[in-house]
């Protein structure tokens, strides 16, 4: 609760009595997945015996304040609590819980005839059953039930007492009722009227709320504002119960005081929401699986009738199905790896093979592979012919080149070594020039 945290931070430290070793003081606490509870009953500072009885049997909780003196009040409250425990419904049924208190009334009335207690003994009874987001309540007398909702304490029950009637009529205030001399006069209780009936009703509750049941030993000694402050600032139910009883004792402890504090941990709404979400998810999954089944069926028909060409370890391969996968499942499988090397095909074809070339059927795939094979064979044949041609052309060119080289060499020799006649002509010319001179 956000308000609880704020109040915890600002609330002043409150004096606390050590009740753990105090004679005449007992407690009980526990928890389960839905509820956590703590309780404390104390004889008080004036009385010499405790006439209060209480019950913590989740989801049932009850408080009873006995009347009639020693060996009477405690007997009446004990009989009432035992009867409520036996007769209360298993679920949050307020009418059934009211009937359990009415059965307890009959048991208290008949007890003296059976040698238990005394004539005229009686008691109050306030009980609740907390189940999920419902709380069934039934009560008779002036023992109370409060609900702490989002940091605000609300008194749920209406006292069956003389001073409460005065408050209802506007003659006194609630604070005046706490100190009124007739505050102990009860107008309805167990043990006197066989036709007595219990008030009963049902409240909606939710996770994070705190329930308080108490005898008038608390409410007559501690104002509601202080009860609220203690309920808001106490971390656990047992801490809260101890603090409330301690406050009643510090205020005077004029009566027995019994307190039960119950925290609603889980009202079941989240579980219901989780179930709804889970059912929605399961429904969605069922629909999704059905769609997948249809898609898979249609896909299988398409896959089984489809083929494409790609590569496998460097060779052209035929695949049945379609290229790719669906949700991680491959949509094809290798049908056949051919003897055609992909590297011998044109680069454009190799690029297409890398992406997959769709074929209408297996015959078309085989025909395409055969065409590739013929293209490669034809290319190889042409390459061989070209090589032979180049070789033949190379031999002829070499022969012509040799002949040309020889002729060139002869001509060079003729230039370098002139014929004898030419030499003589050149030699005879000199004397003529000399003679002329």
Short mmCIF file of C-alpha atoms in Angstrom, two decimals, residues 8 18 69 82 129 185 198 207 240 249-250 268 279 293 314 366 393 430:
data_model
loop_
_atom_site.label_atom_id
_atom_site.label_comp_id
_atom_site.label_asym_id
_atom_site.label_seq_id
_atom_site.Cartn_x
_atom_site.Cartn_y
_atom_site.Cartn_z
CA UNK A 8 5.35 4.32 8.22
CA UNK A 18 6.76 -7.03 25.65
CA UNK A 69 -18.33 -13.94 35.42
CA UNK A 82 -16.38 -24.55 19.09
CA UNK A 129 -14.74 -16.35 6.01
CA UNK A 185 -24.86 -3.06 28.06
CA UNK A 198 -27.11 -12.92 13.53
CA UNK A 207 -5.21 -8.13 -2.32
CA UNK A 240 -0.09 -5.34 14.27
CA UNK A 249 -3.00 -2.20 27.94
CA UNK A 250 -1.16 1.13 27.96
CA UNK A 268 -7.46 -14.95 -6.67
CA UNK A 279 -6.86 -20.04 -22.03
CA UNK A 293 -1.48 -27.67 -40.34
CA UNK A 314 30.23 -27.59 -56.82
CA UNK A 366 16.62 -33.19 -66.26
CA UNK A 393 48.24 -21.54 -88.05
CA UNK A 430 90.92 5.52 -108.30
#
